Coordinates of C-alpha atoms and ligand atoms in Angstrom, one line a residue:
X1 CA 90.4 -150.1 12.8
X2 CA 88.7 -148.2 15.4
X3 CA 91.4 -146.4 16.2
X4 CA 91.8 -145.4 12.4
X5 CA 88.7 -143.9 12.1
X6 CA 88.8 -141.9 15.0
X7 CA 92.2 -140.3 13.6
X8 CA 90.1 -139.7 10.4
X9 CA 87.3 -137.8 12.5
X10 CA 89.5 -136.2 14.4
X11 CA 91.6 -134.8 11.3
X12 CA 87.7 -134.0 9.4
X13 CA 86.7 -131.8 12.2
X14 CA 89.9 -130.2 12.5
X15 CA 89.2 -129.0 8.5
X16 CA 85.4 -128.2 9.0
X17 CA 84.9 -128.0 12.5
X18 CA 81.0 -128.3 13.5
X19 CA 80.6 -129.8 9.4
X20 CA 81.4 -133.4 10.3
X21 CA 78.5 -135.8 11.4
X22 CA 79.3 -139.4 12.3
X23 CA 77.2 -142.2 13.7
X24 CA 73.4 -141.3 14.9
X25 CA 73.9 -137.8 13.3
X26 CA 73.8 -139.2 10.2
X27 CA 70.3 -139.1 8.5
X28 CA 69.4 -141.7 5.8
X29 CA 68.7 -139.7 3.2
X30 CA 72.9 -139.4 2.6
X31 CA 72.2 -143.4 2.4
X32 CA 70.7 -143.7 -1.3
X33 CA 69.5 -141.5 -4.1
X34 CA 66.1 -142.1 -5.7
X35 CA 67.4 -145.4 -7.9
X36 CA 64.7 -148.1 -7.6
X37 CA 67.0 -151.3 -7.2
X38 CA 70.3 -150.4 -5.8
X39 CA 70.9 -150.9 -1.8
X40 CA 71.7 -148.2 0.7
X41 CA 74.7 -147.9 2.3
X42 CA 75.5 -145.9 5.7
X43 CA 79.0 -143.6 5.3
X44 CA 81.3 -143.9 8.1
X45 CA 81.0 -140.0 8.0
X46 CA 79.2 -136.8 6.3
X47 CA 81.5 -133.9 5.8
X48 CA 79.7 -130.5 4.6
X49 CA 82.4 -128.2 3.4
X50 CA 81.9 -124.4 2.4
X51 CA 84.8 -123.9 -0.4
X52 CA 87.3 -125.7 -2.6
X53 CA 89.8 -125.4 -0.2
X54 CA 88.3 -127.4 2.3
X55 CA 87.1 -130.1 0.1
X56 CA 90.9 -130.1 -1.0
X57 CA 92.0 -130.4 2.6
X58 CA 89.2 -133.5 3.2
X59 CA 90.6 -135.6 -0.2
X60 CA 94.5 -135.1 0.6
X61 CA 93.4 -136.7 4.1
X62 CA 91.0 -139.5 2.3
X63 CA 94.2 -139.9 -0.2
X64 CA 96.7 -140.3 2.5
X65 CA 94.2 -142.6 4.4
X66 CA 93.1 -144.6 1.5
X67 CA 89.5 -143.8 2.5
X68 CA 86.7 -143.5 -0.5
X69 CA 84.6 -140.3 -0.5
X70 CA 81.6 -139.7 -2.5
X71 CA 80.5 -136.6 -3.7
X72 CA 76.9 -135.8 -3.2
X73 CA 74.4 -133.1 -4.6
X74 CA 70.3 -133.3 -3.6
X75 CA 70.2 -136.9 -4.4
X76 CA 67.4 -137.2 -7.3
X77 CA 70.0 -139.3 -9.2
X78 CA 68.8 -142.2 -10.4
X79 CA 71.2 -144.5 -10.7
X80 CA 72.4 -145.3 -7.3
X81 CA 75.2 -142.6 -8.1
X82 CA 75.8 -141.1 -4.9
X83 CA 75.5 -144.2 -2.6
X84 CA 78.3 -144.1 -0.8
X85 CA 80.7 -146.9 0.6
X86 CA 80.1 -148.4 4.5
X87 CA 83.7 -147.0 5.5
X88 CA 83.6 -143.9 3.4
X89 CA 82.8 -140.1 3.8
X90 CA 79.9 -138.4 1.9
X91 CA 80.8 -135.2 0.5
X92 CA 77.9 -133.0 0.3
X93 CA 77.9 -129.8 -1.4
X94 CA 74.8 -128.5 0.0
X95 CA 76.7 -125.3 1.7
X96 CA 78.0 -124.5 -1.5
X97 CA 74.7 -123.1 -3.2
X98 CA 75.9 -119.4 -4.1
X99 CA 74.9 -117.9 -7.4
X100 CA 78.3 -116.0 -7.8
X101 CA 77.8 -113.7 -10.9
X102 CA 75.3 -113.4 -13.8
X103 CA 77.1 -112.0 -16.4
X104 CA 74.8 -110.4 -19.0
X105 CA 77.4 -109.4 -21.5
X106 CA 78.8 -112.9 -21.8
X107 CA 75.4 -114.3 -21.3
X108 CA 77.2 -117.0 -18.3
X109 CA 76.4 -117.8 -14.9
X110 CA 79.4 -118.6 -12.5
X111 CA 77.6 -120.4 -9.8
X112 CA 78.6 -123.1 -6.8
X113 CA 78.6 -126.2 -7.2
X114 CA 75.0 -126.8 -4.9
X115 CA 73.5 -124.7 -6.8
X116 CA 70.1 -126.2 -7.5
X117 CA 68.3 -126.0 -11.3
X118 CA 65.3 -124.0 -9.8
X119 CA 67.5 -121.2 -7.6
X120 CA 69.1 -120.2 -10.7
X121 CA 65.7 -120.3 -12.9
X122 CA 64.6 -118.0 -10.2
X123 CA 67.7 -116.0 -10.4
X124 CA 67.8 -115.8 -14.0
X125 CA 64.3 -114.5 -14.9
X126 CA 64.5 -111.3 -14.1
X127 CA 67.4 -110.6 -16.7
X128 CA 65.2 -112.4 -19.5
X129 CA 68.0 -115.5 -19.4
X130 CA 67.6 -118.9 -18.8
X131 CA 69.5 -122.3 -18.4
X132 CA 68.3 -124.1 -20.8
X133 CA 69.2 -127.6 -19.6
X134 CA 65.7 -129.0 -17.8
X135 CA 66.5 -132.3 -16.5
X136 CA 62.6 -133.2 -14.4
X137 CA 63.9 -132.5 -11.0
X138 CA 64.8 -129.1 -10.5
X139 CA 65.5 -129.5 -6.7
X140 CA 68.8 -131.2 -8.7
X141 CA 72.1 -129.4 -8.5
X142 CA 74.2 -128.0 -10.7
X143 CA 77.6 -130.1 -9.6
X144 CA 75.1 -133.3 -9.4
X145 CA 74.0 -132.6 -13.3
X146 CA 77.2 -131.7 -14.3
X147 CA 78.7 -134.9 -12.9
X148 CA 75.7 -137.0 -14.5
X149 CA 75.4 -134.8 -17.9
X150 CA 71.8 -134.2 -17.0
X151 CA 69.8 -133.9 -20.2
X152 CA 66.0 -133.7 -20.2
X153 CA 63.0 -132.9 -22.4
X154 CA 64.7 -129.3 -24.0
X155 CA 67.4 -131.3 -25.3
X156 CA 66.8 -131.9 -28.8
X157 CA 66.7 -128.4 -29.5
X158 CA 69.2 -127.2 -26.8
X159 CA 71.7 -130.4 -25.7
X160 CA 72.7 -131.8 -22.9
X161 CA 74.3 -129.8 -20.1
X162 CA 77.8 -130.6 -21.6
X163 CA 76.8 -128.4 -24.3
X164 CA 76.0 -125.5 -21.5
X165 CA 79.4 -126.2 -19.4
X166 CA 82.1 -123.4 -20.6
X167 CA 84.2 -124.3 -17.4
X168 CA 84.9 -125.6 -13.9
X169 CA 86.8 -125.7 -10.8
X170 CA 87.0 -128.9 -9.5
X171 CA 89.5 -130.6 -7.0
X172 CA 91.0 -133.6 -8.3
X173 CA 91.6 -136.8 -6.0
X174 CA 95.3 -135.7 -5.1
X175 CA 93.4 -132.3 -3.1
X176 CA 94.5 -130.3 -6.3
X177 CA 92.2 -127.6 -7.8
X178 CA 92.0 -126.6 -11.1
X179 CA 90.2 -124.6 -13.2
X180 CA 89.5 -125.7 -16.3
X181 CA 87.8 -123.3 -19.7
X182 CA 86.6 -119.5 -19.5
X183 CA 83.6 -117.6 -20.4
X184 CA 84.4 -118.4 -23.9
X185 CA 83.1 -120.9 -26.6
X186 CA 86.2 -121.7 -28.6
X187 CA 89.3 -123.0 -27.1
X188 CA 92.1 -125.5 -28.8
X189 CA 94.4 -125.9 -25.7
X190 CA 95.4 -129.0 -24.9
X191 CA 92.4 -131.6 -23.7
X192 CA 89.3 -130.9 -22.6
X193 CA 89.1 -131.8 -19.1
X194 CA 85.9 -129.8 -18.8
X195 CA 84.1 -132.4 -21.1
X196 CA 86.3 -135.6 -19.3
X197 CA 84.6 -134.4 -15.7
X198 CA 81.2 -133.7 -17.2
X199 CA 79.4 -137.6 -17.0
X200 CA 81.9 -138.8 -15.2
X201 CA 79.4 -139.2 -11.6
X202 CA 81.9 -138.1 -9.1
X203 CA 84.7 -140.1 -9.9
X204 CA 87.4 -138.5 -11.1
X205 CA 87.2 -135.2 -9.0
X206 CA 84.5 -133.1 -7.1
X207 CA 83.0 -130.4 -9.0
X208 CA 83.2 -127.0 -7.1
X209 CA 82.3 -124.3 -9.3
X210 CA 80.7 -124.3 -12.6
X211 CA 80.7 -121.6 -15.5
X212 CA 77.3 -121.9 -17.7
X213 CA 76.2 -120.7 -21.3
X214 CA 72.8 -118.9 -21.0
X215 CA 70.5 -118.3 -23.6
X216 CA 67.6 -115.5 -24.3
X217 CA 64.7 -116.5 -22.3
X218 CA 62.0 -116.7 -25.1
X219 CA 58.5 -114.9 -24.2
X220 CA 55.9 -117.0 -26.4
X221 CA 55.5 -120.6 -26.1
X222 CA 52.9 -123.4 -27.3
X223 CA 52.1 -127.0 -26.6
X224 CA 51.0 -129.2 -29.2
X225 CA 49.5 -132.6 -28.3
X226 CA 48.9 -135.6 -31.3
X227 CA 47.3 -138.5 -30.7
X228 CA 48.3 -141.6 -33.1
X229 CA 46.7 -145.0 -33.8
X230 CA 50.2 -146.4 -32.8
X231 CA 53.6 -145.9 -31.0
X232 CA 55.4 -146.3 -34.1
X233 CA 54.0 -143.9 -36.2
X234 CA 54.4 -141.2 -33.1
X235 CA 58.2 -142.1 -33.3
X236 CA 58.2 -142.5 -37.4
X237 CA 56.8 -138.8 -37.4
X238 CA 59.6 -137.6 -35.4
X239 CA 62.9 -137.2 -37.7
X240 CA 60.1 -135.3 -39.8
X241 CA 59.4 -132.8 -37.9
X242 CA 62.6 -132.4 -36.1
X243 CA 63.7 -132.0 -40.3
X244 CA 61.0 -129.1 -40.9
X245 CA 63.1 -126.8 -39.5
X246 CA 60.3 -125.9 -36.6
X247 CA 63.0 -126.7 -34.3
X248 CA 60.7 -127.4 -31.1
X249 CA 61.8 -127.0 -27.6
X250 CA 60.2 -130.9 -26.4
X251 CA 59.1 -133.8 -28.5
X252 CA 58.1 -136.2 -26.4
X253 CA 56.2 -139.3 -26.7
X254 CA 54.0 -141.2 -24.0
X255 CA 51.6 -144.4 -24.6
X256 CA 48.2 -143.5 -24.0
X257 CA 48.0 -145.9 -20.5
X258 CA 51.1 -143.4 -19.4
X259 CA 49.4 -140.5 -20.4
X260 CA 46.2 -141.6 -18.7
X261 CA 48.0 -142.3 -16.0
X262 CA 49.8 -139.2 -15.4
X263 CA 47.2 -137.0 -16.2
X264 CA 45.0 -138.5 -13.5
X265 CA 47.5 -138.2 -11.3
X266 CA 46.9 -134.4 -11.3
X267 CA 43.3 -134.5 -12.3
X268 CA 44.0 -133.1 -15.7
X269 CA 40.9 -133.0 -18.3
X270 CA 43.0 -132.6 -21.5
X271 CA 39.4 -132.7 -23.5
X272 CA 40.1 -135.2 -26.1
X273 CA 36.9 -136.7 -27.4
X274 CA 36.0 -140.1 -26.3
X275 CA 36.5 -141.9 -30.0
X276 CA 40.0 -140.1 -30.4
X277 CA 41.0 -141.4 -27.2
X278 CA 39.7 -145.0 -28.0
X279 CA 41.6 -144.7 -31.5
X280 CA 44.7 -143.5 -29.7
X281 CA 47.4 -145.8 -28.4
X282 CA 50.3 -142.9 -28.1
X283 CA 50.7 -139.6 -28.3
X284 CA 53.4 -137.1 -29.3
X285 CA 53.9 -133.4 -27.4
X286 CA 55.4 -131.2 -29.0
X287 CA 56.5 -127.5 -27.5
X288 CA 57.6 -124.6 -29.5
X289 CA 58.9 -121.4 -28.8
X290 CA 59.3 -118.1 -29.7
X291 CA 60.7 -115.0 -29.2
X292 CA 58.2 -112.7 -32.0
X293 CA 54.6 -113.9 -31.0
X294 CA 53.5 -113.7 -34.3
X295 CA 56.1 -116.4 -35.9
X296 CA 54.5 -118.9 -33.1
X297 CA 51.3 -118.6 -34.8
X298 CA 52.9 -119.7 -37.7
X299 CA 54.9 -122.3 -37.0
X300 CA 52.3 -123.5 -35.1
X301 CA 50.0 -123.8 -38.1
X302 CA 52.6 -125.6 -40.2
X303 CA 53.0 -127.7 -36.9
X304 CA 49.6 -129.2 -37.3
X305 CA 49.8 -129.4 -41.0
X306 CA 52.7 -131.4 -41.0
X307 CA 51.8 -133.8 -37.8
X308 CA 48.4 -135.0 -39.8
X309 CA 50.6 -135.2 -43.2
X310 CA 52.4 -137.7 -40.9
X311 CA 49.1 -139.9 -39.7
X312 CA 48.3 -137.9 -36.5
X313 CA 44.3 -138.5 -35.8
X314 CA 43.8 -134.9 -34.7
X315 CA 46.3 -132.1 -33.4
X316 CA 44.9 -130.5 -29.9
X317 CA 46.9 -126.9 -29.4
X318 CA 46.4 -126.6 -25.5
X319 CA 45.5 -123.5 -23.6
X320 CA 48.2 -122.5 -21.4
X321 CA 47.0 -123.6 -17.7
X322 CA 46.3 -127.3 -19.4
X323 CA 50.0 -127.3 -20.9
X324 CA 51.5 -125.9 -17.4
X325 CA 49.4 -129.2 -16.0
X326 CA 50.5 -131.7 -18.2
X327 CA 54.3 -130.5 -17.6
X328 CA 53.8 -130.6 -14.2
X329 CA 52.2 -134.2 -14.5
X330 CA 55.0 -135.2 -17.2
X331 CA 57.9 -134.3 -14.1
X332 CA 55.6 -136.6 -11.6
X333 CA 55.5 -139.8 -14.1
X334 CA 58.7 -141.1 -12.0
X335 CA 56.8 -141.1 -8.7
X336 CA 53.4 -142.0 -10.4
X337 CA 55.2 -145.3 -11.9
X338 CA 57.1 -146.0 -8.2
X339 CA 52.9 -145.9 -7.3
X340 CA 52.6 -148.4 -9.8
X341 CA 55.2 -150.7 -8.4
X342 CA 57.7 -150.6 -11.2
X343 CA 60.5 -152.5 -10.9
X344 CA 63.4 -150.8 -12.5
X345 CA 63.7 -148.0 -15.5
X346 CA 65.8 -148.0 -18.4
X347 CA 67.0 -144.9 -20.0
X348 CA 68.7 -146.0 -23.2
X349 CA 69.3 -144.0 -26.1
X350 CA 69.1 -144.8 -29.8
X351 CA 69.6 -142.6 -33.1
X352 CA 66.2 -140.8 -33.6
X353 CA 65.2 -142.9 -36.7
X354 CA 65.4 -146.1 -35.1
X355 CA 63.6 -145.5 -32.4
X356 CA 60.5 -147.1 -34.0
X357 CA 62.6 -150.4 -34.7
X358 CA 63.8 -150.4 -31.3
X359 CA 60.4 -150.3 -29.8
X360 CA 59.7 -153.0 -31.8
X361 CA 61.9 -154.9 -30.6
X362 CA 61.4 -153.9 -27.4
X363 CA 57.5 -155.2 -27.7
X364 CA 59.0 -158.6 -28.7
X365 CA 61.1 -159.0 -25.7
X366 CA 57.7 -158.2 -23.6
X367 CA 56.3 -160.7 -25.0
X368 CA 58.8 -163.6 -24.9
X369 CA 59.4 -162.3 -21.2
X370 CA 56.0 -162.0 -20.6
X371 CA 56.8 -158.5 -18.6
X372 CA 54.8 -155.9 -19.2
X373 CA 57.1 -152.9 -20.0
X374 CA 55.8 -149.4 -20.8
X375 CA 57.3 -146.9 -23.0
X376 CA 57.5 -142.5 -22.5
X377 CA 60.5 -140.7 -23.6
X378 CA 62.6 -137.7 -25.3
X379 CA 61.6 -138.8 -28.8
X380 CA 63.4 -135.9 -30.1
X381 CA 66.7 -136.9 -29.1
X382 CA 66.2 -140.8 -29.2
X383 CA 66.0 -141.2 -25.4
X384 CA 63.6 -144.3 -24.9
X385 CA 62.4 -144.7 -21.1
X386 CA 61.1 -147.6 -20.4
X387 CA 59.2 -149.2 -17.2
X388 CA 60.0 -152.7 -16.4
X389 CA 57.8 -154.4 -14.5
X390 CA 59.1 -157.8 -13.4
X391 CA 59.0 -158.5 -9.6
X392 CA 61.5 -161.9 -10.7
X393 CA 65.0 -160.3 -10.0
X394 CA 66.5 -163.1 -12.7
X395 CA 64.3 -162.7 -15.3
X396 CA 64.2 -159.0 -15.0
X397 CA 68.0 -159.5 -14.9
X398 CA 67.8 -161.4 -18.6
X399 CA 64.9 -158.6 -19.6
X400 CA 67.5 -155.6 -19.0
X401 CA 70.3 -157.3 -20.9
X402 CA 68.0 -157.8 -23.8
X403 CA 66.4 -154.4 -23.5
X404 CA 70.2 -152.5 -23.4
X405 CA 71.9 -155.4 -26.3
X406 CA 69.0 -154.2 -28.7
X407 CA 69.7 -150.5 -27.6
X408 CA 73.7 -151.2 -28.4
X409 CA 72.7 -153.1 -31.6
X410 CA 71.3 -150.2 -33.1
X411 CA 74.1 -148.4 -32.9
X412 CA 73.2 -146.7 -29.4
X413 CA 74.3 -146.6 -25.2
X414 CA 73.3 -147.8 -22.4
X415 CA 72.3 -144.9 -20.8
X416 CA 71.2 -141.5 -22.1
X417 CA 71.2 -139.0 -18.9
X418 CA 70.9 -141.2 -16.2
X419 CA 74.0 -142.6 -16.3
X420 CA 75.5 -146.0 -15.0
X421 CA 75.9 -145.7 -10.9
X422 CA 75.7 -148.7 -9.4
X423 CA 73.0 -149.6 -10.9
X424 CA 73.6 -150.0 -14.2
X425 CA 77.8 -151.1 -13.7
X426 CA 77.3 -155.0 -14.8
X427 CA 75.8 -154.4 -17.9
X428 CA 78.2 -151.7 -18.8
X429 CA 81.1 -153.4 -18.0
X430 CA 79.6 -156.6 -20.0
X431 CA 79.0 -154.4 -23.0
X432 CA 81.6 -152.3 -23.4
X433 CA 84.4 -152.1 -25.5
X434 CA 87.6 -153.8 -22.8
X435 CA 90.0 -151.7 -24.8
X436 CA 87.6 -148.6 -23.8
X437 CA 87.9 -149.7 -19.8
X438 CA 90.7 -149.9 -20.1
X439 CA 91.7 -146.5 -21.8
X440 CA 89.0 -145.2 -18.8
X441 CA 90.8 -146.9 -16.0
X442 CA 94.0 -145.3 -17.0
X443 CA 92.2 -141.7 -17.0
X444 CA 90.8 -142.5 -13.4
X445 CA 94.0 -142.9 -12.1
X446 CA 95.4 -139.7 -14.0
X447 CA 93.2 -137.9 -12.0
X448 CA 92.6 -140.1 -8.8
X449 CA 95.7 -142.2 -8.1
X450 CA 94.7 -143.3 -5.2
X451 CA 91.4 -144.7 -6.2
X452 CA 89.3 -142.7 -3.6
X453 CA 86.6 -140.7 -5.8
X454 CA 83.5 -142.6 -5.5
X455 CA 84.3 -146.9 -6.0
X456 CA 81.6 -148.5 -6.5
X457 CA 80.5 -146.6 -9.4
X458 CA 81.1 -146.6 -13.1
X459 CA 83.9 -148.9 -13.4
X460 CA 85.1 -149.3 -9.4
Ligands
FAD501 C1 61.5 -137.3 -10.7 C2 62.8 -137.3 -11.3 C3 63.0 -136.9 -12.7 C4 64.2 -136.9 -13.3 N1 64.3 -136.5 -14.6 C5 65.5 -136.5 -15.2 C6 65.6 -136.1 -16.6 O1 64.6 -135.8 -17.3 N2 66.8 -136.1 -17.1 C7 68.0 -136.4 -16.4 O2 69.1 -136.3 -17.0 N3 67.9 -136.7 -15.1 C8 66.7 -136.8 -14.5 N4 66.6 -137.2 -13.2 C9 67.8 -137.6 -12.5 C10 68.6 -136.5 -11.6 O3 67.8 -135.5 -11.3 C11 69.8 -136.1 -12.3 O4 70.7 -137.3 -12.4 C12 70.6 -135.0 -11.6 O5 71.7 -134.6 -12.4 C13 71.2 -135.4 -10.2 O6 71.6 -134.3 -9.5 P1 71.8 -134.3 -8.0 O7 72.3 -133.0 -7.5 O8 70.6 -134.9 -7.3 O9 73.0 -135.4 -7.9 P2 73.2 -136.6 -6.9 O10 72.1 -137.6 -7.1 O11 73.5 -136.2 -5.5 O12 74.5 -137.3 -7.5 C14 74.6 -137.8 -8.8 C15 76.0 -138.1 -9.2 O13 76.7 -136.9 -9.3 C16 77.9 -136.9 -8.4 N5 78.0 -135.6 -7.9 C17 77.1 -134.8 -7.3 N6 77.6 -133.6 -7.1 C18 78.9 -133.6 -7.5 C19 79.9 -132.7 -7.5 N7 79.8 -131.4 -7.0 N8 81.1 -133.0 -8.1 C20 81.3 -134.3 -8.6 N9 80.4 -135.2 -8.6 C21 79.2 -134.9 -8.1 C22 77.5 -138.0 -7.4 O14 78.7 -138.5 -6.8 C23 76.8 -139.0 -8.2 O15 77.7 -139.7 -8.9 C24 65.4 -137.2 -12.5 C25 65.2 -137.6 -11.2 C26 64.0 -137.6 -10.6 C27 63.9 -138.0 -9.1

């Protein structure tokens, strides 16, 4: 055994000399990603390669050696995604993090795949673009999004990052590289392998290059808050306004102990009167943009019109700095609920109009559990987070199955944007279709023969 994995370093460093780190050189953050419950695991080795090339030189190695290797971004995943196996190699992409053209014609970025969500925010401001995508953690890379489908708060007017992937070049688990789509929109040719790699967390080839739709970086924007006198009118107002044709940027709901909560956390006066606030138990934000100043004003006149046609107890339009606060506060609320001691997150998704219902029965579970379980999320798109707080690892157990069944029961998934990991693996496999697996364990060995890309996730 020892003698194996010496040959394996040995043939690493010959492929990336001074990019391999084994033993005490390896630090624990290539251990774990930020999922609350799953367990870190030391690699045997990191390997930090600086093209596709060399990453297809370390997996014809792994292949031939039979040893797993997990692709790695920054690690903000939250689903124990990127935690690699005790005998395996990390892959990280963090030398690959080269903008490589912004092409204003086509309105795409070509970038690397360690490319992180704020370096190309940066990059792209100055040509009045953006990325639309805006997953909370911007220290996130684009490969790591990619492989998770990343969605966020923008995604009920702009979609998921699938929607902003034209193409890729990824290496597959044989060492092969391919490219896969263009700078182009429309293509009929054969399957889409760019939509099979995008959620597919690193196991059915590494992501090395990535081509992304841009869109016109709008100039005027304005932050609506609502309070309601409950959570189910917030999320009965939504499919109203996401009808009115307003088409907001971010609809999100929060509770008011979560928006207490988070706006504390950053000191945030958001000046709502005293009996509002006692009348309020949730709240809906709403964001819209614009490109013409004047149209803001007016859809954010029929904004408020329309939000107290549907029950809200006032409508607040925030100045600027308090909206740049409460964002800033809204990106924390992970850390703030780790503060808390929350014991694990959910991220399911349901269609829009039942989200009410599914909160419902999500308040019935709560009760029967007796967990307390709070609720924020990407109303717009049906994305429900909920906190679970249940130190009991079996009854939290039985309090996730019933919390994801309802989710499936309405006609929705497991996980929204998250995705599965480790984490989340037994109650996927439970509830899905076996036919499904089964189709998806034939694709994994399409691209992966040898099993190598990441085990231990997904279906491994
Ligand atoms: C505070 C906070 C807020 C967050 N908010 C959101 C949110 O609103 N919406 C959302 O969707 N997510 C959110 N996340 C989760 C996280 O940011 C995303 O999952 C992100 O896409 C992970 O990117 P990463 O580079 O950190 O990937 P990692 O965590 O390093 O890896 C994630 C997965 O991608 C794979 N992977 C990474 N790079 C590659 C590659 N080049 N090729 C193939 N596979 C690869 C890994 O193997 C793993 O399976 C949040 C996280 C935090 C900590």
């Amino acid at each position: 055994m020892e003698g194996a994995m010496s040959d394996l370093t040995r043939r690493l460093t010959e492929v990336l000399p001074g990019n391999v780190l084994t033993g005490g050189q390896i630090s624990d953050d290539y251990a774990h990603d930020e999922a609350l419950t799953a367990v870190a695991v030391r690699p045997f080795a990191v390997v930090r390669p600086g093209n596709a090339g060399e990453i297809a030189s370390v997996l014809a190695i792994a292949a031939e050696l039979g040893v797993p290797v997990t692709a790695r971004g920054a690690g903000t995943g939250l689903a124990g995604a990127c935690i690699p196996a005790a005998n395996g190699i990390v892959l990280s992409l963090e030398r690959m993090n080269r903008i490589l053209e912004i092409d204003t014609d086509n309105h795409v970025a070509v970038v690397q795949a360690g490319v992180t969500l704020s370096q190309l925010d940066e990059a792209l401001a100055p040509f009045g673009l953006v990325y639309p995508v805006y997953p909370g953690e911007n220290s996130a890379t684009i490969g790591g999004n990619v492989a998770t489908n990343a969605g966020g708060m923008r995604a009920v007017k702009y979609g998921v990052t699938r929607h902003h992937v034209l193409g890729l070049e990824a290496v597959l688990g044989t060492g092969e590289i391919i490219r896969t789509g263009g700078r182009f929109v429309k293509s009929t040719t054969g399957y889409d392998l760019t939509q099979l790699i995008a959620g597919s967390e690193g196991t059915l080839a590494v992501v090395t290059e990535a081509i992304l739709k841009l869109c016109p970086r709008p100039k005027f924007s304005t932050t609506v808050l609502a309070p309601f006198a409950s959570l189910a009118e917030v999320s009965s107002a939504v499919p109203g306004i996401v009808r009115s044709g307003i088409n907001p940027v971010i609809l999100e709901y929060v509770d008011s102990t979560g928006l207490n909560r988070i706006t504390a956390n950053v000191g945030l006066d958001l000046g709502i009167p005293d009996h509002v606030q006692t009348a309020a138990t949730a709240y809906l934000i709403v964001v819209v943009e614009q490109h013409i100043e004047g149209r803001l004003d007016e859809d954010v006149e029929r904004l408020a019109e329309q939000l107290v046609n549907l029950g809200a107890l006032d409508v607040y339009v925030l100045p600027l700095h308090s909206s740049a606060s409460l964002f800033e506060a809204r990106e924390k609320a992970f850390w703030v609920l780790k503060e808390m001691g929350v014991d694990d997150i959910v991220d399911v998704v349901v269609p829009r109009a039942s989200v009410p219902e599914y909160l419902e029965r999500v308040r019935a579970i709560s009760e029967r559990q007796e967990t307390r379980i709070g609720a924020v999320g990407h109303a717009g798109d049906g994305n429900v987070h909920l906190s679970v707080f249940q130190p009991d690892a079996g009854k939290r157990h039985e309090v996730m199955r019933a919390i994801l069944r309802e989710g499936i029961a309405l006609g929705g998934a497991i996980s929204a944007e998250h995705g599965i990991g480790r984490e989340k693996k037994a109650y996927f496999l439970e509830f899905e279709d076996p036919a499904k697996l089964a189709l998806m364990r034939r694709i994994k060995t399409a691209f992966d023969p040898q099993g190598i890309l990441n085990p231990g996730t997904l279906l491994g």
